[in-house]
Every structure is written in structure tokens, then in C-alpha cells.
Amino acid sequence: MKVNFNVLDRQFNMYKQEYLDAVVHCLESGWYVLGKNVEQFEKNFAQFLGCKYCIGVNSGLDALILSIRALGIGKGDEVIVPANTYIATVLGITENGATPVFVEPDEYYNLDADRIEEAITERTKAILVVHLYGQAANMNKICEIADKYNLKLVEDCAQSHGACFDGKMTGTFGDIGCFSFYPTKNLGAFGDGGALVTNNSKIAKTLKMLRNYGSEKKYYNEIEGINSRLDEVQAALLNVKLTHLKELNSEREKIAKYYLTHIDNEQIILPQIREKADHVWHVFVVRTQERDKLQNFLAEKGISTQIHYPIPPHMAQCYSWMGISKGRYPVTEGYADQILSLPLYNGMRIEEMEYVSDALNDYM
Ligand SMILES: *Cc1c(COP(=O)(O)O)cnc(C)c1O
């Protein structure tokens, strides 16, 4: 049997007619940028999360860049960020000329709240937390620290659409929540897309201007903005998918539960779930001593896996100017050598889950 890491057409086919109708309707409307579909999606997504404002943009990275910019953070300012994250989180900081300060992860792969305070200096302006792999970070503690030190709080929710901490949606804890709608995300579009959410009307107004050349009124440019608009076709598709996000997430949970109950091998460390945290299983990450050996073993059986992520941002070539040497963040670097993401996607069949679980149990 062949099991791919992701099979995106299966989730398209689940609601195919709804998607097709939405796209045709949009194309027939004659309005393709910043129109009714985007407006409707912004309203729907804000309502889904339980917050006041949503601003659609071009990508998750743009959302992150604009979040830092809208908070007035730039050169000379420090932002606390998990060392264990996708590089986009860090680019959101460095694109603004600000300095990322890395903090090691806890056993749930998320920002270790107990290590934040030692990273705070008089230059620290914000904490940029990530709800990695689909599981909410320790938001009780992180919000407490942000309050105590009067720091801004931004959430990277690119992997956590619909995940809650203590019943509250990720993205609504801090000043700004940033989302990506890249096709493989839990709420994936059929192309690039992203959004920012906030409860602050002033921030919302700034973000709306920033994404559209710094103007509120066409051709009256108040601030230096960029072009980062969610397009109408993607918004129309996202409006359809959002109505199914709960069922899509619970299907992911079923697959994860299957793995958690069927994979039983001393060589393999399964993911843990934090008390009060929801997990929407953007990816199912296991750990093992000889990761490459396991990955090859599975590949020989036709099972594709991925590594999220093989090189932590502080070790990326593009950040060699930071001068951080190997060994500086041992927990993160250790994870990077041991983690492996198993196939988990909407539309995955029971035979496929069984085949993957059996293969993992056969591994020695
Ligand atoms: C996908 C992702 C992003 C970037 O989103 P794009 O839409 O691809 O720009 C940012 N942060 C995390 C954690 C992600 O997984």
C-alpha cells in the first residue's frame, strides 16, 4: 500500500459542489479584490473565533509581518519567540528589523512558559507565541507573564484553527492573532491566504490600511503600506470550508486517536496533550532515537512522512548572521533530530491508518 503524507483532493471532493458553486458565483460577480466575499469571510471568521475584527491578507507570513509592524515594533526592539517553530514566525520579526530572542520548548513542543522570564530584557516589547502542531500553548502562564511585564502578545495560529485553551479560541488571547490559509493548514484555502484577528479597533484600522497600500480611502495614502490582500476567490472558498471546519477538525482528532491507541512501540514517543489545551492535530509528530532510520523504514513500505522542522530557525543559513552556534538551544536541536510527522489528513481511510500503525509497530 502507498500512503501519502497529505492528499488534498480528498478534502476538496468532500464538499466539491459547494466549492464549485462559490467560485462560479464569485467569478460571475465581476469583483475580484476586496469585495463581498472577503468582507463576509472576515465577519464569519471573527464570529467563529469570538473576537471583534478580522483582516484578510495574502499569507500567514504577511499576517505575522504586519502584526509586529502594527504594534510599532522595529529596530532595537526584542521579541520573544519559540526556538521550535517554522521560520515564518521568526521572519515576521526580522522583516521589521526587530530582534528575535529564542526560548526553548516544553514537552508539548510549545514555548516553555517557565523559561520566558529569563529571556526578558529592558528591550523586550512582545511575546510571539506559536500553537505548534495544532496544540494550544500554555496560555494561562504566558498571558500572566505578558501582563506582568507589560508586553504585547501576538499568537501565530497558522497551525491551530479552531484549537482552544481552557475553552477560549487560540488567536483571541493576545493583542493580535495571525492565521495562514495555506492549502495544507486545517483551514486551508486553494492557494495562499492569511488573516489577522484582534479585539482592538485601532489596531484593526491600522492593519486594514497596512494591507492595502496604507490607505483607507483609495489613493489617499496615510501610512507606508504594502499590497497583501486576501483575494475574493480564496475568501469564497474559505467561507465554504469554515462551515465545515469543526467536522474537519474532529475527523483529524479521530485519526490522531487511532494512532494514539494503536501505535505501541518502545522506540516511539507519542505526542502528549496538555491539560486544558485542545489539539486540532495539524500534524501528528512522533519522536525516535534514530529518526532517519525510521523514516527510511516507512518509506520502504510506501509511507511518506515529513519533518516539522529539520533545521530550527536559529540554525538556518539565512540567520547565520545571528552568530548562534550549535548547542545553544539543545532541547530544540534534539527535537529537530528526533521528530517525524506521520500521514494525517482529511479523507484518510481506516486501512491507511491501520497500515501506518502496523508499520510503526513492526519497527525495531
Ligand atoms: C504555515 C505557517 C506560517 C506561514 O504561513 P504562510 O501562509 O505559508 O505564509 C507561519 N507560521 C507557522 C507556524 C506555520 O505553520
Tab-separated table of C-alpha atoms and ligand atoms in Angstrom:
chain	number	residue	atom	x	y	z
A	1	MET	CA	0.000	0.000	0.000
A	2	LYS	CA	1.071	3.571	-0.619
A	3	VAL	CA	0.192	6.204	1.972
A	4	ASN	CA	0.981	9.790	1.062
A	5	PHE	CA	1.693	12.387	3.704
A	6	ASN	CA	-1.230	14.501	2.502
A	7	VAL	CA	-3.901	14.001	-0.154
A	8	LEU	CA	-5.561	17.364	-0.622
A	9	ASP	CA	-8.058	16.398	-3.307
A	10	ARG	CA	-9.884	14.129	-0.854
A	11	GLN	CA	-10.958	17.080	1.280
A	12	PHE	CA	-11.860	19.014	-1.875
A	13	ASN	CA	-14.093	16.177	-3.027
A	14	MET	CA	-15.941	16.093	0.315
A	15	TYR	CA	-17.638	19.404	-0.431
A	16	LYS	CA	-16.875	19.687	-4.139
A	17	GLN	CA	-20.195	21.104	-5.323
A	18	GLU	CA	-20.244	23.774	-2.615
A	19	TYR	CA	-16.750	24.920	-3.610
A	20	LEU	CA	-17.594	24.971	-7.303
A	21	ASP	CA	-20.766	26.989	-6.714
A	22	ALA	CA	-18.893	29.506	-4.565
A	23	VAL	CA	-16.160	30.018	-7.165
A	24	VAL	CA	-18.559	30.361	-10.091
A	25	HIS	CA	-20.648	32.830	-8.126
A	26	CYS	CA	-17.543	34.858	-7.360
A	27	LEU	CA	-16.257	34.805	-10.946
A	28	GLU	CA	-19.656	35.842	-12.271
A	29	SER	CA	-19.818	38.781	-9.878
A	30	GLY	CA	-17.160	40.758	-11.750
A	31	TRP	CA	-15.471	41.860	-8.494
A	32	TYR	CA	-12.200	40.110	-7.591
A	33	VAL	CA	-10.296	42.009	-4.904
A	34	LEU	CA	-11.588	43.288	-1.545
A	35	GLY	CA	-15.263	42.688	-2.140
A	36	LYS	CA	-18.218	40.925	-0.556
A	37	ASN	CA	-16.583	37.516	-0.175
A	38	VAL	CA	-13.642	38.873	1.810
A	39	GLU	CA	-15.947	41.026	3.904
A	40	GLN	CA	-18.187	38.029	4.595
A	41	PHE	CA	-15.262	35.783	5.450
A	42	GLU	CA	-13.794	38.364	7.826
A	43	LYS	CA	-17.136	38.568	9.575
A	44	ASN	CA	-17.598	34.789	9.697
A	45	PHE	CA	-14.090	34.048	10.936
A	46	ALA	CA	-14.243	36.711	13.659
A	47	GLN	CA	-17.556	35.244	14.769
A	48	PHE	CA	-16.184	31.708	14.706
A	49	LEU	CA	-13.300	32.747	16.962
A	50	GLY	CA	-15.344	35.010	19.194
A	51	CYS	CA	-13.439	38.209	18.506
A	52	LYS	CA	-14.307	41.598	17.047
A	53	TYR	CA	-12.182	42.135	13.953
A	54	CYS	CA	-10.626	40.033	11.221
A	55	ILE	CA	-8.463	41.371	8.395
A	56	GLY	CA	-7.746	39.081	5.440
A	57	VAL	CA	-4.254	39.161	3.932
A	58	ASN	CA	-2.159	37.317	1.371
A	59	SER	CA	-0.425	34.757	3.579
A	60	GLY	CA	0.421	33.717	7.102
A	61	LEU	CA	3.840	35.303	6.779
A	62	ASP	CA	2.301	38.636	5.797
A	63	ALA	CA	-0.031	38.400	8.791
A	64	LEU	CA	2.978	37.920	11.077
A	65	ILE	CA	4.975	40.756	9.492
A	66	LEU	CA	2.031	43.164	9.696
A	67	SER	CA	1.202	42.195	13.278
A	68	ILE	CA	4.651	43.238	14.503
A	69	ARG	CA	4.528	46.400	12.356
A	70	ALA	CA	1.072	47.414	13.590
A	71	LEU	CA	2.286	47.182	17.190
A	72	GLY	CA	5.079	49.655	16.384
A	73	ILE	CA	7.844	47.116	16.995
A	74	GLY	CA	11.050	47.534	14.989
A	75	LYS	CA	14.779	48.155	15.142
A	76	GLY	CA	16.258	47.852	18.618
A	77	ASP	CA	13.223	46.012	19.981
A	78	GLU	CA	13.296	42.393	21.111
A	79	VAL	CA	10.540	39.858	20.630
A	80	ILE	CA	10.415	36.554	22.496
A	81	VAL	CA	9.732	33.653	20.165
A	82	PRO	CA	9.865	29.860	20.463
A	83	ALA	CA	13.088	28.333	19.129
A	84	ASN	CA	10.995	25.387	17.953
A	85	THR	CA	8.883	26.861	15.182
A	86	TYR	CA	8.594	27.347	11.437
A	87	ILE	CA	10.886	30.033	10.061
A	88	ALA	CA	7.941	32.281	9.086
A	89	THR	CA	7.344	33.107	12.762
A	90	VAL	CA	10.878	34.469	13.045
A	91	LEU	CA	10.754	36.245	9.675
A	92	GLY	CA	7.726	38.156	10.969
A	93	ILE	CA	10.093	39.728	13.500
A	94	THR	CA	13.263	40.183	11.444
A	95	GLU	CA	11.382	41.631	8.443
A	96	ASN	CA	10.608	44.563	10.747
A	97	GLY	CA	14.242	44.938	11.841
A	98	ALA	CA	13.416	43.721	15.354
A	99	THR	CA	15.459	41.073	17.173
A	100	PRO	CA	14.101	37.599	17.908
A	101	VAL	CA	15.017	36.155	21.305
A	102	PHE	CA	14.594	32.390	21.252
A	103	VAL	CA	13.143	30.360	24.102
A	104	GLU	CA	13.227	26.568	24.325
A	105	PRO	CA	10.099	24.387	24.044
A	106	ASP	CA	8.434	22.271	26.720
A	107	GLU	CA	7.498	18.588	26.385
A	108	TYR	CA	4.474	19.588	24.257
A	109	TYR	CA	6.831	21.186	21.697
A	110	ASN	CA	5.484	24.666	22.510
A	111	LEU	CA	7.105	27.725	24.082
A	112	ASP	CA	8.220	26.750	27.605
A	113	ALA	CA	6.498	29.341	29.800
A	114	ASP	CA	8.932	28.643	32.656
A	115	ARG	CA	11.822	29.887	30.539
A	116	ILE	CA	10.308	33.136	29.291
A	117	GLU	CA	11.166	35.396	32.220
A	118	GLU	CA	14.912	34.739	31.998
A	119	ALA	CA	14.802	35.927	28.357
A	120	ILE	CA	13.154	39.277	29.125
A	121	THR	CA	15.337	42.415	28.977
A	122	GLU	CA	14.550	46.136	29.005
A	123	ARG	CA	14.310	45.959	25.203
A	124	THR	CA	11.650	43.242	25.162
A	125	LYS	CA	8.451	44.530	23.565
A	126	ALA	CA	6.417	41.410	22.856
A	127	ILE	CA	5.967	37.671	23.095
A	128	LEU	CA	5.156	35.918	19.818
A	129	VAL	CA	3.714	32.571	20.845
A	130	VAL	CA	3.035	29.699	18.405
A	131	HIS	CA	0.419	26.999	18.898
A	132	LEU	CA	2.597	24.460	17.174
A	133	TYR	CA	1.323	21.290	15.531
A	134	GLY	CA	-2.266	22.282	16.404
A	135	GLN	CA	-2.000	22.315	20.183
A	136	ALA	CA	-2.529	25.438	22.261
A	137	ALA	CA	0.488	26.674	24.216
A	138	ASN	CA	0.351	27.225	27.980
A	139	MET	CA	-1.744	30.397	27.692
A	140	ASN	CA	-2.514	30.853	31.407
A	141	LYS	CA	1.109	31.326	32.232
A	142	ILE	CA	2.079	33.156	29.041
A	143	CYS	CA	-0.704	35.753	29.413
A	144	GLU	CA	0.275	36.218	33.049
A	145	ILE	CA	3.890	36.980	32.087
A	146	ALA	CA	2.842	39.342	29.256
A	147	ASP	CA	0.669	41.233	31.756
A	148	LYS	CA	3.301	41.322	34.463
A	149	TYR	CA	5.983	42.807	32.178
A	150	ASN	CA	3.578	44.896	30.117
A	151	LEU	CA	4.478	43.105	26.894
A	152	LYS	CA	2.414	42.849	23.734
A	153	LEU	CA	1.218	39.354	22.931
A	154	VAL	CA	0.928	38.013	19.375
A	155	GLU	CA	-0.213	34.486	18.524
A	156	ASP	CA	0.917	32.521	15.483
A	157	CYS	CA	-2.148	30.348	14.832
A	158	ALA	CA	-1.076	29.082	11.406
A	159	GLN	CA	-1.446	25.519	12.728
A	160	SER	CA	-4.231	25.958	15.280
A	161	HIS	CA	-7.502	26.982	13.556
A	162	GLY	CA	-10.239	26.088	15.996
A	163	ALA	CA	-7.969	24.976	18.855
A	164	CYS	CA	-8.872	26.318	22.293
A	165	PHE	CA	-7.080	26.750	25.590
A	166	ASP	CA	-9.423	26.449	28.542
A	167	GLY	CA	-12.392	26.904	26.204
A	168	LYS	CA	-11.111	30.087	24.561
A	169	MET	CA	-10.034	30.108	20.919
A	170	THR	CA	-6.359	30.483	20.104
A	171	GLY	CA	-5.837	33.808	18.391
A	172	THR	CA	-8.033	35.695	20.856
A	173	PHE	CA	-5.731	35.752	23.902
A	174	GLY	CA	-3.275	38.388	22.793
A	175	ASP	CA	-3.278	41.728	21.002
A	176	ILE	CA	-3.262	40.074	17.583
A	177	GLY	CA	-3.760	36.530	16.262
A	178	CYS	CA	-2.164	35.544	12.937
A	179	PHE	CA	-3.543	32.822	10.671
A	180	SER	CA	-2.379	31.141	7.471
A	181	PHE	CA	-4.735	29.510	4.971
A	182	TYR	CA	-2.000	27.707	3.046
A	183	PRO	CA	-3.670	24.645	1.452
A	184	THR	CA	-2.339	22.075	3.965
A	185	LYS	CA	-3.463	24.009	7.071
A	186	ASN	CA	-6.530	22.893	8.998
A	187	LEU	CA	-8.472	25.757	7.406
A	188	GLY	CA	-6.664	25.651	4.091
A	189	ALA	CA	-7.584	27.651	1.017
A	190	PHE	CA	-6.821	26.573	-2.562
A	191	GLY	CA	-3.873	28.900	-2.881
A	192	ASP	CA	-2.256	31.362	-0.485
A	193	GLY	CA	-4.145	33.315	2.136
A	194	GLY	CA	-3.922	34.612	5.672
A	195	ALA	CA	-5.679	36.751	8.266
A	196	LEU	CA	-5.150	38.785	11.400
A	197	VAL	CA	-7.651	38.980	14.236
A	198	THR	CA	-7.904	41.456	17.090
A	199	ASN	CA	-10.341	42.973	19.554
A	200	ASN	CA	-8.681	46.392	19.312
A	201	SER	CA	-10.396	48.772	16.871
A	202	LYS	CA	-7.322	50.966	16.465
A	203	ILE	CA	-5.095	48.006	15.597
A	204	ALA	CA	-7.766	46.712	13.205
A	205	LYS	CA	-7.876	50.055	11.418
A	206	THR	CA	-4.077	50.180	11.097
A	207	LEU	CA	-3.964	46.611	9.754
A	208	LYS	CA	-6.662	47.333	7.188
A	209	MET	CA	-4.603	50.238	5.916
A	210	LEU	CA	-1.284	48.364	6.016
A	211	ARG	CA	-2.570	45.532	3.808
A	212	ASN	CA	-3.829	47.968	1.173
A	213	TYR	CA	-1.025	50.458	0.448
A	214	GLY	CA	-1.540	52.303	3.698
A	215	SER	CA	-4.816	53.806	2.579
A	216	GLU	CA	-8.330	53.749	3.884
A	217	LYS	CA	-9.615	55.866	1.038
A	218	LYS	CA	-8.321	54.865	-2.397
A	219	TYR	CA	-5.263	56.906	-3.446
A	220	TYR	CA	-5.027	58.717	-0.094
A	221	ASN	CA	-2.021	57.012	1.475
A	222	GLU	CA	-1.742	57.809	5.168
A	223	ILE	CA	0.967	55.322	6.102
A	224	GLU	CA	3.519	53.240	4.181
A	225	GLY	CA	1.649	50.054	3.485
A	226	ILE	CA	2.045	47.009	1.292
A	227	ASN	CA	-0.202	45.011	-1.031
A	228	SER	CA	-1.332	41.975	0.928
A	229	ARG	CA	-4.979	41.275	0.247
A	230	LEU	CA	-6.880	38.034	0.581
A	231	ASP	CA	-8.472	37.575	-2.830
A	232	GLU	CA	-12.176	37.115	-3.462
A	233	VAL	CA	-11.953	33.582	-4.876
A	234	GLN	CA	-9.989	32.276	-1.875
A	235	ALA	CA	-12.362	34.069	0.503
A	236	ALA	CA	-15.358	32.471	-1.236
A	237	LEU	CA	-13.772	29.023	-0.855
A	238	LEU	CA	-12.829	29.712	2.763
A	239	ASN	CA	-16.408	30.723	3.531
A	240	VAL	CA	-17.473	27.255	2.454
A	241	LYS	CA	-14.696	25.444	4.302
A	242	LEU	CA	-15.197	27.401	7.508
A	243	THR	CA	-18.732	25.994	7.793
A	244	HIS	CA	-17.123	22.515	7.861
A	245	LEU	CA	-14.055	23.273	9.992
A	246	LYS	CA	-15.475	21.693	13.140
A	247	GLU	CA	-16.182	18.389	11.380
A	248	LEU	CA	-12.829	18.512	9.571
A	249	ASN	CA	-11.030	19.027	12.888
A	250	SER	CA	-12.946	16.233	14.578
A	251	GLU	CA	-12.030	13.889	11.737
A	252	ARG	CA	-8.379	14.791	12.349
A	253	GLU	CA	-8.893	14.062	16.022
A	254	LYS	CA	-10.301	10.629	15.194
A	255	ILE	CA	-7.211	9.785	13.142
A	256	ALA	CA	-4.932	11.030	15.936
A	257	LYS	CA	-6.845	8.966	18.497
A	258	TYR	CA	-6.464	5.935	16.258
A	259	TYR	CA	-2.698	6.419	16.190
A	260	LEU	CA	-2.562	7.085	19.943
A	261	THR	CA	-4.392	3.869	20.739
A	262	HIS	CA	-2.858	1.623	18.063
A	263	ILE	CA	0.788	2.639	17.971
A	264	ASP	CA	2.611	0.788	20.699
A	265	ASN	CA	6.361	0.590	20.318
A	266	GLU	CA	9.002	1.404	22.936
A	267	GLN	CA	11.125	3.062	20.256
A	268	ILE	CA	8.462	5.630	19.517
A	269	ILE	CA	7.402	8.550	21.696
A	270	LEU	CA	3.836	9.632	21.021
A	271	PRO	CA	2.576	13.216	21.350
A	272	GLN	CA	1.226	14.337	24.729
A	273	ILE	CA	-1.753	16.569	25.346
A	274	ARG	CA	-1.548	19.451	27.791
A	275	GLU	CA	-4.216	19.846	30.426
A	276	LYS	CA	-6.813	22.452	29.327
A	277	ALA	CA	-5.323	22.561	25.820
A	278	ASP	CA	-7.154	21.459	22.683
A	279	HIS	CA	-5.269	19.733	19.936
A	280	VAL	CA	-6.559	20.085	16.365
A	281	TRP	CA	-3.800	17.832	15.018
A	282	HIS	CA	-2.373	19.947	12.259
A	283	VAL	CA	0.395	17.352	12.294
A	284	PHE	CA	0.956	14.180	14.296
A	285	VAL	CA	4.550	14.255	15.475
A	286	VAL	CA	6.329	11.253	16.998
A	287	ARG	CA	9.891	11.072	18.242
A	288	THR	CA	12.522	8.357	17.998
A	289	GLN	CA	16.278	8.000	18.583
A	290	GLU	CA	17.229	7.133	15.003
A	291	ARG	CA	14.720	9.228	13.099
A	292	ASP	CA	16.241	8.861	9.631
A	293	LYS	CA	16.246	5.101	10.039
A	294	LEU	CA	12.537	5.161	10.912
A	295	GLN	CA	11.758	7.494	8.030
A	296	ASN	CA	13.544	5.176	5.573
A	297	PHE	CA	11.867	2.119	7.059
A	298	LEU	CA	8.439	3.693	6.498
A	299	ALA	CA	9.381	4.912	3.019
A	300	GLU	CA	10.280	1.356	2.028
A	301	LYS	CA	6.748	0.354	2.984
A	302	GLY	CA	5.321	3.153	0.834
A	303	ILE	CA	4.545	5.524	3.715
A	304	SER	CA	5.536	9.177	3.240
A	305	THR	CA	6.436	11.240	6.274
A	306	GLN	CA	7.759	14.755	6.841
A	307	ILE	CA	9.885	16.579	9.405
A	308	HIS	CA	8.496	19.737	11.019
A	309	TYR	CA	11.213	21.016	11.026
A	310	PRO	CA	14.646	19.564	10.260
A	311	ILE	CA	16.570	22.809	10.889
A	312	PRO	CA	15.472	25.166	13.688
A	313	PRO	CA	15.386	28.852	12.614
A	314	HIS	CA	18.437	29.786	14.722
A	315	MET	CA	20.448	27.216	12.709
A	316	ALA	CA	19.077	28.255	9.306
A	317	GLN	CA	21.648	29.506	6.834
A	318	CYS	CA	19.742	32.761	6.356
A	319	TYR	CA	20.236	33.568	10.039
A	320	SER	CA	23.933	32.740	10.238
A	321	TRP	CA	24.459	36.489	10.843
A	322	MET	CA	22.943	35.984	14.285
A	323	GLY	CA	26.079	34.048	15.174
A	324	ILE	CA	24.250	31.439	17.238
A	325	SER	CA	26.330	28.280	17.497
A	326	LYS	CA	25.057	24.718	17.539
A	327	GLY	CA	24.235	23.575	21.033
A	328	ARG	CA	22.806	26.918	22.177
A	329	TYR	CA	19.239	25.534	22.201
A	330	PRO	CA	19.736	21.838	22.981
A	331	VAL	CA	16.063	20.937	23.534
A	332	THR	CA	15.046	22.379	20.174
A	333	GLU	CA	18.031	20.874	18.381
A	334	GLY	CA	17.373	17.499	19.992
A	335	TYR	CA	13.746	17.561	18.840
A	336	ALA	CA	14.821	18.524	15.310
A	337	ASP	CA	16.925	15.348	15.156
A	338	GLN	CA	14.217	13.047	16.515
A	339	ILE	CA	10.837	14.251	15.256
A	340	LEU	CA	8.827	12.714	12.455
A	341	SER	CA	5.323	13.670	11.245
A	342	LEU	CA	3.035	10.811	10.217
A	343	PRO	CA	0.389	10.997	7.470
A	344	LEU	CA	-2.771	12.637	8.837
A	345	TYR	CA	-5.270	14.331	6.565
A	346	ASN	CA	-8.974	14.710	5.967
A	347	GLY	CA	-10.324	11.825	3.978
A	348	MET	CA	-7.730	9.362	5.278
A	349	ARG	CA	-9.104	5.821	5.186
A	350	ILE	CA	-9.135	3.362	8.056
A	351	GLU	CA	-6.988	0.872	6.066
A	352	GLU	CA	-4.381	3.601	5.694
A	353	MET	CA	-4.343	4.395	9.416
A	354	GLU	CA	-4.070	0.706	10.167
A	355	TYR	CA	-1.247	0.227	7.679
A	356	VAL	CA	0.738	3.136	9.152
A	357	SER	CA	0.166	1.980	12.743
A	358	ASP	CA	1.150	-1.600	11.933
A	359	ALA	CA	4.305	-0.424	10.192
A	360	LEU	CA	5.301	1.616	13.241
A	361	ASN	CA	4.663	-1.357	15.496
A	362	ASP	CA	6.859	-3.535	13.272
A	363	TYR	CA	9.773	-1.108	13.535
A	364	MET	CA	12.695	-2.305	15.649
B	1	LIG	C1	2.431	27.849	7.637
B	1	LIG	C2	2.987	28.621	8.752
B	1	LIG	C3	3.267	30.002	8.641
B	1	LIG	C4	3.267	30.742	7.345
B	1	LIG	O1	2.107	30.715	6.619
B	1	LIG	P1	2.136	31.017	5.029
B	1	LIG	O2	0.710	31.233	4.712
B	1	LIG	O3	2.743	29.837	4.374
B	1	LIG	O4	2.942	32.248	4.825
B	1	LIG	C5	3.652	30.673	9.773
B	1	LIG	N1	3.802	30.043	10.955
B	1	LIG	C6	3.592	28.733	11.092
B	1	LIG	C7	3.763	28.117	12.437
B	1	LIG	C8	3.188	27.969	10.004
B	1	LIG	O5	2.984	26.653	10.142
